[in-house]
Amino acid sequence: MKQKPSRPQKPSRPSDDEVKVCGVNACRALFKTRPHDVIRVYLTQERIKGFGDLLKHCAENKKAYKVIEVGELEKVAGGMHHEGICVLARQKPSPAMGQMLSRVGPGPASLLLLEDVENPHNLGAILRVCAHFGTAAVLSIGGTPARLSTAAYRTSEGGAEHVDLVDVADVRAGMEALRRAGFKVFATSQFGKVNLYQSELPPRSAFLMGSESYGLSRELMALSDGVVAIPGSGLVESLNVACASSVLLAEHWRQHQAASASRPLRR
């Protein structure tokens, strides 16, 4: 009697404490900052040369890795946007508000508070922007995820490893903690009367951003220290939330940190 052939083993689904990280830059940043959190690696033949150090780390620490074809990798990653590599890793720990603020320390700093920003591609893009402009943390309010998805990690292009994601359950307490740490909290709205480019932003500024569908809630508007608008041509109603975040954080960087970070252009 012939035995029934065994079915190919399906890749295990990550638990709540695990996430699949895809993309060259995202996986490279993960390995550089949190090598101990790597659980398993899947990659194509073409990616072996570029990730030799990661595979060596896996071999030395008895972590599994597997070289597979593109089609199989799409099944593992859950999509085609994997860039030839997928790493199963532990989720990056989310610090408490006090812990995050102690990491920020004194001096100029920017923070971003996101209310109901649920689109993972927007969230990933925002984390990339935050990393570029040295923003220490994104505060998650309402429907904004407190844990990142595979899509958000990939879209952040490694930025997620350099920016804390802090879950804020009690908004009022969170605002009070920010103010005790010397931050001024600004809501953003197309109807704001304060022109971003004509304002002197405080060295320690936190910006509130709402969802693209509904904007900021009245509660958060009322809790802010002021409402800032990003002026433009008026040909479109508003900017995408990730684009608006870029403008706000770039202006804060220009006013308070660009001079110390500037370098002469190479010719």
Short mmCIF file of C-alpha atoms in Angstrom, two decimals:
data_model
loop_
_atom_site.label_atom_id
_atom_site.label_comp_id
_atom_site.label_asym_id
_atom_site.label_seq_id
_atom_site.Cartn_x
_atom_site.Cartn_y
_atom_site.Cartn_z
CA MET A 1 0.00 0.00 0.00
CA LYS A 2 1.43 3.30 -1.09
CA GLN A 3 1.81 6.00 1.49
CA LYS A 4 0.10 9.28 0.88
CA PRO A 5 2.80 11.84 0.05
CA SER A 6 3.31 14.39 2.78
CA ARG A 7 2.25 17.94 2.04
CA PRO A 8 4.97 20.56 1.82
CA GLN A 9 5.34 22.31 5.13
CA LYS A 10 3.82 25.77 5.14
CA PRO A 11 5.81 28.63 6.65
CA SER A 12 4.64 29.25 10.19
CA ARG A 13 2.68 32.42 10.79
CA PRO A 14 4.42 34.88 13.09
CA SER A 15 3.05 35.29 16.59
CA ASP A 16 2.05 38.67 18.03
CA ASP A 17 5.64 39.13 19.18
CA GLU A 18 7.09 38.35 15.76
CA VAL A 19 7.03 40.03 12.36
CA LYS A 20 8.23 39.25 8.86
CA VAL A 21 10.61 41.96 7.69
CA CYS A 22 11.14 42.20 3.93
CA GLY A 23 13.29 44.38 1.71
CA VAL A 24 17.05 44.90 1.50
CA ASN A 25 17.28 48.12 3.51
CA ALA A 26 14.79 47.04 6.18
CA CYS A 27 16.52 43.68 6.71
CA ARG A 28 19.96 45.26 6.71
CA ALA A 29 18.90 47.80 9.37
CA LEU A 30 17.29 45.06 11.46
CA PHE A 31 20.45 42.95 11.44
CA LYS A 32 22.66 45.95 12.19
CA THR A 33 20.65 47.20 15.16
CA ARG A 34 19.03 44.02 16.56
CA PRO A 35 20.91 40.90 15.40
CA HIS A 36 19.77 39.00 18.51
CA ASP A 37 16.13 39.41 17.41
CA VAL A 38 16.61 37.56 14.12
CA ILE A 39 14.75 34.22 14.26
CA ARG A 40 14.85 32.83 10.72
CA VAL A 41 15.99 34.02 7.29
CA TYR A 42 14.64 33.27 3.82
CA LEU A 43 16.42 34.63 0.75
CA THR A 44 17.04 34.02 -2.92
CA GLN A 45 20.33 32.86 -4.43
CA GLU A 46 20.98 36.36 -5.73
CA ARG A 47 20.93 37.85 -2.21
CA ILE A 48 23.48 35.49 -0.65
CA LYS A 49 26.50 37.62 -1.52
CA GLY A 50 25.01 40.81 -0.07
CA PHE A 51 23.96 39.13 3.17
CA GLY A 52 26.92 36.89 3.86
CA ASP A 53 27.41 38.45 7.29
CA LEU A 54 23.79 37.74 8.23
CA LEU A 55 24.07 34.11 7.13
CA LYS A 56 27.33 33.73 9.05
CA HIS A 57 25.57 35.12 12.13
CA CYS A 58 22.76 32.59 11.67
CA ALA A 59 25.21 29.68 11.34
CA GLU A 60 27.20 30.74 14.41
CA ASN A 61 24.07 31.20 16.52
CA LYS A 62 22.17 28.15 15.28
CA LYS A 63 19.44 30.19 13.60
CA ALA A 64 17.79 28.67 10.53
CA TYR A 65 18.15 30.15 7.08
CA LYS A 66 16.93 28.86 3.75
CA VAL A 67 17.76 29.72 0.14
CA ILE A 68 14.55 29.51 -1.92
CA GLU A 69 13.11 30.44 -5.29
CA VAL A 70 11.27 33.72 -5.87
CA GLY A 71 7.86 32.06 -6.06
CA GLU A 72 8.33 30.33 -2.72
CA LEU A 73 9.61 33.51 -1.16
CA GLU A 74 6.44 35.30 -2.23
CA LYS A 75 4.44 32.73 -0.25
CA VAL A 76 6.68 33.12 2.79
CA ALA A 77 6.62 36.92 2.66
CA GLY A 78 2.93 37.12 1.86
CA GLY A 79 3.48 39.21 -1.26
CA MET A 80 5.79 40.03 -4.12
CA HIS A 81 7.45 43.10 -2.59
CA HIS A 82 10.23 41.28 -0.76
CA GLU A 83 13.34 42.28 -2.78
CA GLY A 84 14.72 38.78 -2.43
CA ILE A 85 14.86 38.51 1.35
CA CYS A 86 12.51 37.98 4.28
CA VAL A 87 13.56 37.81 7.93
CA LEU A 88 11.31 36.49 10.67
CA ALA A 89 12.20 38.56 13.73
CA ARG A 90 10.96 39.54 17.14
CA GLN A 91 8.99 42.76 17.21
CA LYS A 92 10.99 45.77 18.29
CA PRO A 93 10.10 46.51 21.94
CA SER A 94 7.83 49.52 22.42
CA PRO A 95 9.03 51.74 25.28
CA ALA A 96 6.76 53.48 27.78
CA MET A 97 6.38 57.25 27.52
CA GLY A 98 8.78 57.97 30.38
CA GLN A 99 11.43 55.65 29.00
CA MET A 100 11.18 57.25 25.57
CA LEU A 101 11.46 60.78 26.96
CA SER A 102 14.54 59.86 28.97
CA ARG A 103 16.14 58.60 25.75
CA VAL A 104 15.38 61.88 24.02
CA GLY A 105 17.24 63.83 26.69
CA PRO A 106 17.56 67.64 26.79
CA GLY A 107 17.97 70.03 23.87
CA PRO A 108 16.12 70.43 20.56
CA ALA A 109 13.91 67.50 19.62
CA SER A 110 10.84 66.71 17.56
CA LEU A 111 8.14 64.13 18.10
CA LEU A 112 5.17 63.04 16.00
CA LEU A 113 1.77 62.04 17.37
CA LEU A 114 -0.42 60.09 14.95
CA GLU A 115 -4.16 59.69 15.53
CA ASP A 116 -5.95 56.96 13.54
CA VAL A 117 -3.24 56.71 10.85
CA GLU A 118 -3.89 53.08 9.94
CA ASN A 119 -2.46 52.75 6.41
CA PRO A 120 0.79 50.75 6.78
CA HIS A 121 2.41 52.40 3.78
CA ASN A 122 1.78 55.87 5.21
CA LEU A 123 3.05 54.74 8.60
CA GLY A 124 6.17 53.21 7.08
CA ALA A 125 6.86 56.32 5.02
CA ILE A 126 6.45 58.48 8.13
CA LEU A 127 8.96 56.36 10.07
CA ARG A 128 11.42 56.78 7.20
CA VAL A 129 10.93 60.55 7.34
CA CYS A 130 11.33 60.57 11.12
CA ALA A 131 14.61 58.67 10.89
CA HIS A 132 15.91 61.08 8.26
CA PHE A 133 15.19 64.15 10.39
CA GLY A 134 16.24 62.61 13.70
CA THR A 135 12.76 62.44 15.20
CA ALA A 136 13.05 60.15 18.18
CA ALA A 137 9.57 58.67 18.35
CA VAL A 138 6.10 58.33 16.89
CA LEU A 139 3.30 58.27 19.44
CA SER A 140 0.43 55.96 18.52
CA ILE A 141 -3.05 57.32 19.34
CA GLY A 142 -6.43 55.74 18.62
CA GLY A 143 -6.38 53.48 15.58
CA THR A 144 -2.70 53.99 14.78
CA PRO A 145 -1.08 50.55 15.18
CA ALA A 146 1.10 50.05 18.23
CA ARG A 147 2.97 47.27 16.40
CA LEU A 148 4.29 47.43 12.87
CA SER A 149 3.20 45.19 10.03
CA THR A 150 5.42 43.69 7.34
CA ALA A 151 4.31 46.40 4.90
CA ALA A 152 5.13 49.21 7.35
CA TYR A 153 8.59 47.78 8.04
CA ARG A 154 9.37 47.45 4.35
CA THR A 155 8.11 50.93 3.45
CA SER A 156 10.18 52.47 6.24
CA GLU A 157 13.34 51.31 4.40
CA GLY A 158 15.07 50.68 7.74
CA GLY A 159 13.74 53.80 9.46
CA ALA A 160 11.60 51.72 11.83
CA GLU A 161 14.75 50.51 13.59
CA HIS A 162 15.75 54.06 14.54
CA VAL A 163 12.41 55.48 15.70
CA ASP A 164 10.50 54.38 18.80
CA LEU A 165 6.79 53.61 18.44
CA VAL A 166 5.02 54.48 21.70
CA ASP A 167 1.45 53.44 22.42
CA VAL A 168 -0.50 56.23 24.14
CA ALA A 169 -3.62 54.86 25.82
CA ASP A 170 -4.29 57.92 28.01
CA VAL A 171 -4.01 60.94 25.74
CA ARG A 172 -4.32 63.58 28.47
CA ALA A 173 -1.66 61.94 30.61
CA GLY A 174 0.55 61.66 27.53
CA MET A 175 0.19 65.37 26.77
CA GLU A 176 1.03 66.26 30.37
CA ALA A 177 4.16 64.10 30.22
CA LEU A 178 5.27 65.85 27.04
CA ARG A 179 4.79 69.29 28.54
CA ARG A 180 6.69 68.32 31.70
CA ALA A 181 9.54 67.34 29.40
CA GLY A 182 9.46 70.80 27.82
CA PHE A 183 7.56 70.04 24.62
CA LYS A 184 5.02 72.30 22.98
CA VAL A 185 2.30 70.35 21.20
CA PHE A 186 1.00 71.63 17.87
CA ALA A 187 -2.02 70.38 15.97
CA THR A 188 -1.86 70.56 12.18
CA SER A 189 -4.76 71.61 9.99
CA GLN A 190 -5.30 73.26 6.63
CA PHE A 191 -7.49 75.75 8.52
CA GLY A 192 -4.80 76.69 11.02
CA LYS A 193 -4.13 80.43 11.30
CA VAL A 194 -0.41 80.05 12.05
CA ASN A 195 1.75 79.80 8.92
CA LEU A 196 4.43 77.15 9.43
CA TYR A 197 7.02 79.13 7.47
CA GLN A 198 6.38 82.35 9.36
CA SER A 199 6.59 80.74 12.80
CA GLU A 200 9.49 80.22 15.15
CA LEU A 201 8.99 76.65 16.26
CA PRO A 202 10.03 75.83 19.83
CA PRO A 203 13.22 73.75 20.08
CA ARG A 204 11.17 70.92 21.59
CA SER A 205 8.08 70.48 19.40
CA ALA A 206 5.55 67.67 19.07
CA PHE A 207 3.24 67.63 16.06
CA LEU A 208 -0.23 66.09 16.02
CA MET A 209 -1.32 64.47 12.76
CA GLY A 210 -4.74 62.97 12.03
CA SER A 211 -6.07 60.49 9.51
CA GLU A 212 -6.55 61.61 5.92
CA SER A 213 -10.26 60.85 6.08
CA TYR A 214 -11.21 62.78 9.19
CA GLY A 215 -8.21 64.77 10.36
CA LEU A 216 -7.65 65.34 14.05
CA SER A 217 -10.39 64.80 16.60
CA ARG A 218 -11.80 67.80 18.46
CA GLU A 219 -10.37 66.39 21.69
CA LEU A 220 -6.81 66.50 20.42
CA MET A 221 -7.30 69.88 18.81
CA ALA A 222 -8.43 71.22 22.18
CA LEU A 223 -5.44 69.72 23.97
CA SER A 224 -2.88 71.29 21.65
CA ASP A 225 -0.91 74.49 22.28
CA GLY A 226 -1.66 75.84 18.81
CA VAL A 227 -2.70 74.93 15.28
CA VAL A 228 -0.20 75.13 12.43
CA ALA A 229 -1.01 75.20 8.71
CA ILE A 230 1.25 74.28 5.80
CA PRO A 231 0.65 76.94 3.14
CA GLY A 232 0.46 76.02 -0.53
CA SER A 233 -1.14 76.83 -3.86
CA GLY A 234 -4.62 75.70 -2.81
CA LEU A 235 -4.99 73.59 -5.95
CA VAL A 236 -5.44 70.49 -3.78
CA GLU A 237 -7.23 70.25 -0.46
CA SER A 238 -4.29 68.99 1.59
CA LEU A 239 -1.13 66.91 1.65
CA ASN A 240 -0.87 63.20 2.23
CA VAL A 241 -0.14 62.59 5.94
CA ALA A 242 3.35 61.29 5.19
CA CYS A 243 4.12 64.28 2.97
CA ALA A 244 2.78 66.71 5.59
CA SER A 245 4.96 65.03 8.22
CA SER A 246 7.97 65.55 5.96
CA VAL A 247 7.29 69.27 5.67
CA LEU A 248 6.78 69.77 9.42
CA LEU A 249 9.82 67.81 10.51
CA ALA A 250 12.00 69.35 7.82
CA GLU A 251 11.10 72.85 8.97
CA HIS A 252 11.81 72.00 12.61
CA TRP A 253 15.14 70.47 11.55
CA ARG A 254 15.98 73.57 9.48
CA GLN A 255 15.31 75.90 12.39
CA HIS A 256 17.06 73.98 15.15
CA GLN A 257 19.46 71.32 13.91
CA ALA A 258 20.42 71.89 10.29
CA ALA A 259 23.32 74.24 11.12
CA SER A 260 25.04 71.75 13.42
CA ALA A 261 24.58 68.92 10.93
CA SER A 262 25.50 70.82 7.76
CA ARG A 263 28.47 69.75 5.68
CA PRO A 264 30.05 71.48 2.67
CA LEU A 265 28.95 70.19 -0.70
CA ARG A 266 31.44 68.04 -2.55
CA ARG A 267 32.55 69.34 -5.91
#
